PDB file of C-alpha atoms in Angstrom:
ATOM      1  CA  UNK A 189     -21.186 -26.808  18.014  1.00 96.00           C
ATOM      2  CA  UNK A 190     -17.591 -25.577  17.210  1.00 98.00           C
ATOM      3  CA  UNK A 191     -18.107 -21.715  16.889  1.00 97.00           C
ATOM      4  CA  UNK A 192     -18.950 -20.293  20.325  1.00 95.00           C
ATOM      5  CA  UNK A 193     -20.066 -16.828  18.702  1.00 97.00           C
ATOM      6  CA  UNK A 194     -23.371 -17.995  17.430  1.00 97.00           C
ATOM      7  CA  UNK A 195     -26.129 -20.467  17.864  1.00 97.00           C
ATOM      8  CA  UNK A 196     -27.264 -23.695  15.386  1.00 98.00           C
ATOM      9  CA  UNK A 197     -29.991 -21.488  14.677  1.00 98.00           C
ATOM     10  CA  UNK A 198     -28.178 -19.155  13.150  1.00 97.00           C
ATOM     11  CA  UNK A 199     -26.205 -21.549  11.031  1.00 98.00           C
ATOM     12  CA  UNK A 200     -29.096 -23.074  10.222  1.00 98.00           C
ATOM     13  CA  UNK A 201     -30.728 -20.338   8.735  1.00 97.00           C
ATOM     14  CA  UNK A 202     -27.361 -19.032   7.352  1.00 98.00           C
ATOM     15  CA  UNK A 203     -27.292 -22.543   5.572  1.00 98.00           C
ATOM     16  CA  UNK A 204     -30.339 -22.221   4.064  1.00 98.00           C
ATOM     17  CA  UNK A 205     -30.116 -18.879   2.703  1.00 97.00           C
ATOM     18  CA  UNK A 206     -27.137 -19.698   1.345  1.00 98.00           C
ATOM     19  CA  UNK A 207     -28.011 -22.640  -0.423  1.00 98.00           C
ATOM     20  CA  UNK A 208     -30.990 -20.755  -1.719  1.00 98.00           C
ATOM     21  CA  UNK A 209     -28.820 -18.461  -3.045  1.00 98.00           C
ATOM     22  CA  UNK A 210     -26.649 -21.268  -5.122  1.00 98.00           C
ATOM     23  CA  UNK A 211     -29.908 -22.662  -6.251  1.00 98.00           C
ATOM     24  CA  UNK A 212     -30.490 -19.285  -8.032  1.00 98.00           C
ATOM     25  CA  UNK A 213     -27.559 -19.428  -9.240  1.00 97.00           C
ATOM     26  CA  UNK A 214     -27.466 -22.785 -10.822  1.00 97.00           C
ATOM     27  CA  UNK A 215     -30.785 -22.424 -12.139  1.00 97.00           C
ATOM     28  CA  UNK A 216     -29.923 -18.822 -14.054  1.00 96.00           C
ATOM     29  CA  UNK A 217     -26.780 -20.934 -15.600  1.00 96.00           C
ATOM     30  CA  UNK A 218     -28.984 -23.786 -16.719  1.00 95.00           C
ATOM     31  CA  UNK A 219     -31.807 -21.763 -17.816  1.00 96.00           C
ATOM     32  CA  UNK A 220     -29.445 -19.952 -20.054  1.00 94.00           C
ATOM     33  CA  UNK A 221     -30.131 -16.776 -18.573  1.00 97.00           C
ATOM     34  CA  UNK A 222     -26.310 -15.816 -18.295  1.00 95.00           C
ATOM     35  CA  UNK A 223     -24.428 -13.991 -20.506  1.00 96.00           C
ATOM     36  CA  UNK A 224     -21.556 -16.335 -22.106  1.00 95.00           C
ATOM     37  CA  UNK A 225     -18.779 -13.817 -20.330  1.00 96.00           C
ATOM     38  CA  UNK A 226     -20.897 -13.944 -17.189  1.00 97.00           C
ATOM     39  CA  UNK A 227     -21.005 -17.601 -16.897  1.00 97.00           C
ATOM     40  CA  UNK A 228     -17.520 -17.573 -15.341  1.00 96.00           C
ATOM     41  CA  UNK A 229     -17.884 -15.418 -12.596  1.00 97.00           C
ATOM     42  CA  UNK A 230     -21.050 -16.616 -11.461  1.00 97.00           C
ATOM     43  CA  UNK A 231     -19.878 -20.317 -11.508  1.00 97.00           C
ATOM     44  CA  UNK A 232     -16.608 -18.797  -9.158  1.00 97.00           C
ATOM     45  CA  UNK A 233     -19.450 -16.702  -7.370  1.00 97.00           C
ATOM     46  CA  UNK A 234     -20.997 -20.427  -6.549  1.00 98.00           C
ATOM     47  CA  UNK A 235     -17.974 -22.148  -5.536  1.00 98.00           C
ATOM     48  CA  UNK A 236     -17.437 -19.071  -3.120  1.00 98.00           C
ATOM     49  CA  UNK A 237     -20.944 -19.679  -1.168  1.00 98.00           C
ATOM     50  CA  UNK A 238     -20.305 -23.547  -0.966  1.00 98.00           C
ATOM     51  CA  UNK A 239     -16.725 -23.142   0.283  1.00 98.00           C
ATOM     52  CA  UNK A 240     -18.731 -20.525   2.897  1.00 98.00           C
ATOM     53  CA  UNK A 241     -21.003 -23.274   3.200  1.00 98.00           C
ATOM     54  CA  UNK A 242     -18.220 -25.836   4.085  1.00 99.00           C
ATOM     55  CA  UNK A 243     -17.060 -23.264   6.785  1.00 99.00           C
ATOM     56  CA  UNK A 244     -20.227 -22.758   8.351  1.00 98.00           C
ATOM     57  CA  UNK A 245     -21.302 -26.791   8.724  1.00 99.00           C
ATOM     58  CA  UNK A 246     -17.821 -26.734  10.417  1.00 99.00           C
ATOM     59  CA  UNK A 247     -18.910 -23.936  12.749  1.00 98.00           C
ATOM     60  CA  UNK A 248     -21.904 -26.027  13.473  1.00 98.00           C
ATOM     61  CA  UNK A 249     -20.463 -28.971  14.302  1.00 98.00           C
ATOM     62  CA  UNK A 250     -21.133 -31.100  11.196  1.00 98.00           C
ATOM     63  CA  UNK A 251     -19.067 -34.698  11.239  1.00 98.00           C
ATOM     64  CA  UNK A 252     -15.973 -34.459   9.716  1.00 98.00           C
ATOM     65  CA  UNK A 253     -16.819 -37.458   7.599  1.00 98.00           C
ATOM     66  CA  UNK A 254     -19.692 -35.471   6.015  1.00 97.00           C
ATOM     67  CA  UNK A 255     -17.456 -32.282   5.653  1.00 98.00           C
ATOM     68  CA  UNK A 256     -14.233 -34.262   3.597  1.00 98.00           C
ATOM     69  CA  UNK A 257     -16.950 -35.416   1.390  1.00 97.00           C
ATOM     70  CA  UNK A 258     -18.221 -31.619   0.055  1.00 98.00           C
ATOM     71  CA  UNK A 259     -14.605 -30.497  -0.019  1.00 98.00           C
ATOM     72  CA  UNK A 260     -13.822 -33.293  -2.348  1.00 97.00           C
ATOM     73  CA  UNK A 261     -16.412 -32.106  -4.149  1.00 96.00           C
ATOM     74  CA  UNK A 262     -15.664 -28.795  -3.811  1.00 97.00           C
ATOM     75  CA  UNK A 263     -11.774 -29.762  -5.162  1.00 96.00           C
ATOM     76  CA  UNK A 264     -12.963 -31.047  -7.995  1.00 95.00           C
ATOM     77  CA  UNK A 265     -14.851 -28.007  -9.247  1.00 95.00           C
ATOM     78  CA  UNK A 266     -12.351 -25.594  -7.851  1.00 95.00           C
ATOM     79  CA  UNK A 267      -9.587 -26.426 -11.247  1.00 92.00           C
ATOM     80  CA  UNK A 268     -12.560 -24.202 -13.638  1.00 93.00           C
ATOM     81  CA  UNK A 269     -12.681 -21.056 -11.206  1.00 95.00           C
ATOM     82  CA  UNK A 270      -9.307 -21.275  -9.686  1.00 91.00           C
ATOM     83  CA  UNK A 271      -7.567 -17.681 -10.014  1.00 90.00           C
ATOM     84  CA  UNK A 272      -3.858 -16.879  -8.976  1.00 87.00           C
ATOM     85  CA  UNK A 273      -4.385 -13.765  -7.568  1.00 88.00           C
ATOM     86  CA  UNK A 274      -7.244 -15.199  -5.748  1.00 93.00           C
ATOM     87  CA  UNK A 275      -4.572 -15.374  -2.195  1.00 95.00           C
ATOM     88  CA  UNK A 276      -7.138 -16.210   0.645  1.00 95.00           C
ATOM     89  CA  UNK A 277      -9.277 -18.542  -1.019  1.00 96.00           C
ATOM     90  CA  UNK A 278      -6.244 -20.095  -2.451  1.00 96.00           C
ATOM     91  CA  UNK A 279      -5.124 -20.235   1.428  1.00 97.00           C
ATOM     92  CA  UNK A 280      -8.449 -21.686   2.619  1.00 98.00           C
ATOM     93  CA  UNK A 281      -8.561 -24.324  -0.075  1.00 98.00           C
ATOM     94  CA  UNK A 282      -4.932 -25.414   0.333  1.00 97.00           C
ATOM     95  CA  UNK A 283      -5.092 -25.663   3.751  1.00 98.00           C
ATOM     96  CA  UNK A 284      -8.406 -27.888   3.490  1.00 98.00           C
ATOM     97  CA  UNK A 285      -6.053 -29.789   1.223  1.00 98.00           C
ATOM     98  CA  UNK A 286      -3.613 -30.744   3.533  1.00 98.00           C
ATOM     99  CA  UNK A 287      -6.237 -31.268   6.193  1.00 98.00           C
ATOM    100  CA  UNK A 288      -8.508 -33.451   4.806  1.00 98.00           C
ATOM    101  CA  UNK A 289      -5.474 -35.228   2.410  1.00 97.00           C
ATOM    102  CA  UNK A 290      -7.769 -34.184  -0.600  1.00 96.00           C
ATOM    103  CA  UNK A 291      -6.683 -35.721  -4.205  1.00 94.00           C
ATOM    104  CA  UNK A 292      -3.240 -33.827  -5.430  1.00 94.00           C
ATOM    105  CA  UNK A 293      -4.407 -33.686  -8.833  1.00 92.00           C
ATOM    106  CA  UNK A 294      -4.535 -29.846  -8.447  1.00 90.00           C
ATOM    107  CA  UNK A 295      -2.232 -28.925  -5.989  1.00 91.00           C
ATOM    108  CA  UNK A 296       0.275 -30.348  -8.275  1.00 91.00           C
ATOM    109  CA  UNK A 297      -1.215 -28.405 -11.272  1.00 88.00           C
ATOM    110  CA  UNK A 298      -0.756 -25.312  -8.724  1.00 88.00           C
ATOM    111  CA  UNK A 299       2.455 -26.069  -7.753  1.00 85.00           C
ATOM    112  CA  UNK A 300       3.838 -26.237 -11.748  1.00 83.00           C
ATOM    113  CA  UNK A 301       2.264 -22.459 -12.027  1.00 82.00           C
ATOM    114  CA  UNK A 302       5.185 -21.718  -9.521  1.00 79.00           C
ATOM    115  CA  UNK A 303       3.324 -19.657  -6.880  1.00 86.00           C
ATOM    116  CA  UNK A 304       6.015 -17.166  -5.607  1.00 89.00           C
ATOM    117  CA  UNK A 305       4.744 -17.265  -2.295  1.00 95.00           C
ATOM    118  CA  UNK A 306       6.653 -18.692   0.629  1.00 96.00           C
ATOM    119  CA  UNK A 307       3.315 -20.163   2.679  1.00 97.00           C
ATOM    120  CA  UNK A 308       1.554 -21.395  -0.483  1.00 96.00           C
ATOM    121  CA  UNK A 309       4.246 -23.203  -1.853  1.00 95.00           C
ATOM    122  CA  UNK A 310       5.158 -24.589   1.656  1.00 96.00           C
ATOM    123  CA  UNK A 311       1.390 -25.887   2.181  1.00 97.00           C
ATOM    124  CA  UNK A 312       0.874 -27.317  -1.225  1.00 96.00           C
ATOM    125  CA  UNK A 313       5.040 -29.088  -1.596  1.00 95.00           C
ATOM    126  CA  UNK A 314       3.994 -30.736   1.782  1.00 96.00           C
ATOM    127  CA  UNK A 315      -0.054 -31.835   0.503  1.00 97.00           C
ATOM    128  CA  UNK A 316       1.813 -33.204  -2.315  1.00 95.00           C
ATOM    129  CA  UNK A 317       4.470 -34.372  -0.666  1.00 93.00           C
ATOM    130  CA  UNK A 318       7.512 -33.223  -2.345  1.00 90.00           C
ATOM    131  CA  UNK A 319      10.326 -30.747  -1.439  1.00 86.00           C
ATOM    132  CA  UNK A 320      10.258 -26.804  -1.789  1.00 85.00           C
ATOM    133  CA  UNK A 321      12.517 -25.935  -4.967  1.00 79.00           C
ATOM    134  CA  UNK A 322      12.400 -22.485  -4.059  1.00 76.00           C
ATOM    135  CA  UNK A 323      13.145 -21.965  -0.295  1.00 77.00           C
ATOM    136  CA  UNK A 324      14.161 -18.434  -0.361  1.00 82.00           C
ATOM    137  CA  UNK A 325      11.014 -17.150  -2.239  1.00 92.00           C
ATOM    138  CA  UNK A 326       9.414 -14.341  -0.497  1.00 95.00           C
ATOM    139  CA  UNK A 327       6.089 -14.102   1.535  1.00 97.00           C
ATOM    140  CA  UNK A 328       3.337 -11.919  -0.655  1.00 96.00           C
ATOM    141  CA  UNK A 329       1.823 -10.608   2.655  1.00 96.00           C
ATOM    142  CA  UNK A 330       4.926 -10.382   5.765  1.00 96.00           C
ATOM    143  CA  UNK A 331       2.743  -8.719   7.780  1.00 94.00           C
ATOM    144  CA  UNK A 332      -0.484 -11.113   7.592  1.00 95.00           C
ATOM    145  CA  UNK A 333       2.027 -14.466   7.717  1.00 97.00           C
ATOM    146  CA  UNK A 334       5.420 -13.810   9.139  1.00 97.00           C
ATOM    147  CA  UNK A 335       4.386 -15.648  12.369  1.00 97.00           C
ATOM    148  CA  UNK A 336       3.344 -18.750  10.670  1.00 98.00           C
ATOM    149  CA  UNK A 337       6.189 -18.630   8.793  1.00 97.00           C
ATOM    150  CA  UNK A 338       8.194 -18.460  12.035  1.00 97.00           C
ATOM    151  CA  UNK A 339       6.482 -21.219  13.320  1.00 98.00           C
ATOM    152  CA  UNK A 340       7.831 -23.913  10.361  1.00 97.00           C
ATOM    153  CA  UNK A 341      11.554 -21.988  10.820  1.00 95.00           C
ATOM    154  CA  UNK A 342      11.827 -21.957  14.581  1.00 93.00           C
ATOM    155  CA  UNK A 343      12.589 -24.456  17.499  1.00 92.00           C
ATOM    156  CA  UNK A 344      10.075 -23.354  19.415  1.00 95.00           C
ATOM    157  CA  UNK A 345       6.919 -24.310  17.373  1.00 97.00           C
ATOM    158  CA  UNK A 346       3.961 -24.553  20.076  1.00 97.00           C
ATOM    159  CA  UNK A 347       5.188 -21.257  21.204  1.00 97.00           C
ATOM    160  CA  UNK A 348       5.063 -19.820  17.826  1.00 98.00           C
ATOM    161  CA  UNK A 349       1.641 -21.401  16.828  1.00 98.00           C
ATOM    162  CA  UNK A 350      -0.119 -19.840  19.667  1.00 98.00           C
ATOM    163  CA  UNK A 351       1.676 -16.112  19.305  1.00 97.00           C
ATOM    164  CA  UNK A 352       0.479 -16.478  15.578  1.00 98.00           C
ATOM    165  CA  UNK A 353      -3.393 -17.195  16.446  1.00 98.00           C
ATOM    166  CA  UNK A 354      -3.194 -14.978  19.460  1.00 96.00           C
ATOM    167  CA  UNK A 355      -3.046 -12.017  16.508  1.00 95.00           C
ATOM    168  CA  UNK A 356      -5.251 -13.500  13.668  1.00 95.00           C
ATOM    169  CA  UNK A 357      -8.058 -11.930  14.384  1.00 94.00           C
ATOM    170  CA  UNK A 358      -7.765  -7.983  13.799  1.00 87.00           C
ATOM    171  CA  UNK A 359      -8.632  -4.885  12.328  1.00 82.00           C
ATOM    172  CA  UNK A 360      -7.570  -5.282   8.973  1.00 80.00           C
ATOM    173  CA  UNK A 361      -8.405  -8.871   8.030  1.00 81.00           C
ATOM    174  CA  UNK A 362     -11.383  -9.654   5.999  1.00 79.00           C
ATOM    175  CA  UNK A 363     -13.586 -11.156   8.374  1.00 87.00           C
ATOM    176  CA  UNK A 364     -13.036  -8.639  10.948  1.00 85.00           C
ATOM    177  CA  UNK A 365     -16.458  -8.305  13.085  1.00 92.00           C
ATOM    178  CA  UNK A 366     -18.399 -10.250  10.385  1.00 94.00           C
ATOM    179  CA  UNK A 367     -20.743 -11.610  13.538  1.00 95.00           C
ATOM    180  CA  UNK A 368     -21.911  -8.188  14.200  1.00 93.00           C
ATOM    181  CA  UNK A 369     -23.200  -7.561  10.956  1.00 93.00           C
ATOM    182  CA  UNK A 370     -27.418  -7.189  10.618  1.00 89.00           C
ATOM    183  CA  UNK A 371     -26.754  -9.663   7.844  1.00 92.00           C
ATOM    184  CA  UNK A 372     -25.650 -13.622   8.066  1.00 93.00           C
ATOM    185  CA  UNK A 373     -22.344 -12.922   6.386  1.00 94.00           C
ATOM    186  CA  UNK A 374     -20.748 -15.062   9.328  1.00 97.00           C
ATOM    187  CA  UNK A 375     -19.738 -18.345   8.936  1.00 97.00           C
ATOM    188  CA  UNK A 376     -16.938 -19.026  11.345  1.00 97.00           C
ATOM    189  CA  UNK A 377     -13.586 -17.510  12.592  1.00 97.00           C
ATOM    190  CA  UNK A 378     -11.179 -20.488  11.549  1.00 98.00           C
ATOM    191  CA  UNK A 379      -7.373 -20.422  11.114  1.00 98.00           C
ATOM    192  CA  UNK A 380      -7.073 -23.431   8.540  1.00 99.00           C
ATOM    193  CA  UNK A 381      -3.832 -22.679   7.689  1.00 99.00           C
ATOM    194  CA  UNK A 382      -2.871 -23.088  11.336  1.00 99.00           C
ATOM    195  CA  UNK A 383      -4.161 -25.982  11.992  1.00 99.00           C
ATOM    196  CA  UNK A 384      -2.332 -27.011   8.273  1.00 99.00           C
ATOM    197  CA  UNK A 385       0.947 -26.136   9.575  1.00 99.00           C
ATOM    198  CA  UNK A 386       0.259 -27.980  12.726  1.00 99.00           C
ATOM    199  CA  UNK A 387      -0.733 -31.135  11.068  1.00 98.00           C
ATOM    200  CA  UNK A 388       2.607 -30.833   8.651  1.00 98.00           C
ATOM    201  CA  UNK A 389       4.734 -30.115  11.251  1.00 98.00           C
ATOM    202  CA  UNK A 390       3.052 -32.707  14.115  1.00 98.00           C
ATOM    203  CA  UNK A 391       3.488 -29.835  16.570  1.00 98.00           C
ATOM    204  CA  UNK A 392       2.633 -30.910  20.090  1.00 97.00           C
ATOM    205  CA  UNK A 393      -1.305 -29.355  20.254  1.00 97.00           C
ATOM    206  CA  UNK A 394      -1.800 -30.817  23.301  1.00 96.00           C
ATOM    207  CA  UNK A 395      -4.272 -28.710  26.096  1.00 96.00           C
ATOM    208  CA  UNK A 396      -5.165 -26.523  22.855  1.00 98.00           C
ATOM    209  CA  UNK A 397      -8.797 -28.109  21.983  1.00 96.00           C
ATOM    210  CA  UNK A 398     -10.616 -24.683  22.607  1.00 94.00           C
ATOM    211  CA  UNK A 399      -8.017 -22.390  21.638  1.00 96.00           C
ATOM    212  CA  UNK A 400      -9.760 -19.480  19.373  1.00 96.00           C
ATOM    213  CA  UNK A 401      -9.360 -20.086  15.751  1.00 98.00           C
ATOM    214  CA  UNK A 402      -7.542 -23.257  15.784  1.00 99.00           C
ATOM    215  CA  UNK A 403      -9.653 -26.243  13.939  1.00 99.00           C
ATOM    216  CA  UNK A 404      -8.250 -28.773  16.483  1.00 98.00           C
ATOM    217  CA  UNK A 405      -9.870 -31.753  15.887  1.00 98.00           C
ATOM    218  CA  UNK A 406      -9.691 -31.162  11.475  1.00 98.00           C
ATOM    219  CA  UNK A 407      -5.783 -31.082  12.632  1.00 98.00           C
ATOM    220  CA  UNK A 408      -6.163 -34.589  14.013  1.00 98.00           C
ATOM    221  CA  UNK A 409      -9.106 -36.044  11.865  1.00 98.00           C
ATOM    222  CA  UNK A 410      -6.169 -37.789   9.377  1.00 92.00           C
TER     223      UNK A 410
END
């Protein structure tokens, strides 16, 4: 186990709802029983539970090996439903990117739409490999990223790194208190994008294996 908010039981029945749910899914889009306008949002409505389904067999302690192999298959679906207003999926899946060293194939298609976002940009140039064209493009959320930005711009980069995933968790982000809900919407509190940054930069993680939030040993898997 990697989350130390719930038990395997729960991810083990989160799993299998889950999956249940895709299942219904699939079989509506096979069975023809979606509208042609539909079909879209239901396949992006898939791709959601199985990236949810990636995060959750992390939280349980899956083997990495196991987990790079559904995100490549997750990265290969992802270029149908992809969306570019679509900011913290995009975040998640980039930063799985550069943590796994998933195919570029994609990320360079992403990087040609010219994302004008400072931490987007930054992951995907350094997944690819290649050098930000635009360094002085603006961050879409400051207040959400400014630390992790500070963390790639300053000296002191450990320092920075653990001041940005000592706020992560809040009030206003997304997942905010998910684990208290009466249903299994919780699959995990994981800063990917972190542990991304980390892995880019080679920061010095050392003593930070059970730091909240921080995917340590996806930052060192590659």
């Amino acid at each position: 186990m990697r989350d130390q908010i719930k038990d395997r039981e729960y991810f083990n029945e989160f799993l299998q709802e889950e999956q249940a749910r895709i299942t219904r899914f699939s079989d509506k889009l096979v069975n023809g029983e979606v509208k042609p306008e539909r079909q879209l949002a239901v396949k992006t409505k898939i791709h959601d539970l199985k990236l949810g389904i990636l995060t959750a067999r992390y939280s349980r302690g899956d083997e990495l090996s196991a987990l790079e192999g559904e995100y490549a298959e997750l990265l290969k679906s992802w270029g149908e439903v992809w969306e570019l207003d679509n900011y913290n999926k995009n975040l998640k899946m980039i930063s799985l990117g550069v943590l796994f060293e998933g195919d570029i194939v994609l990320a360079k298609e992403m990087k040609a739409a010219n994302i004008d976002d400072w931490l987007l940009s930054f992951l995907l140039c350094s997944w690819i490999g290649s050098e930000m064209e635009n360094k002085d493009v603006d961050l879409i959320f400051p207040k959400d990223f400014s630390l992790l930005q500070k963390v790639v711009l300053t000296h002191n980069r450990r320092e920075s790194l653990q001041e940005y995933l000592s706020c992560w968790y809040r009030e206003d982000c997304g997942c905010y208190e998910a684990h208290k809900s009466s249903q299994k919407i919780y699959y995990g509190y994981w800063s990917f994008e972190a542990g991304a940054v980390a892995k880019i930069l080679n920061i010095d993680d050392t003593g930070m294996e059970h730091v909240p939030y921080y995917p340590y040993d996806l930052v060192h898997y590659k």
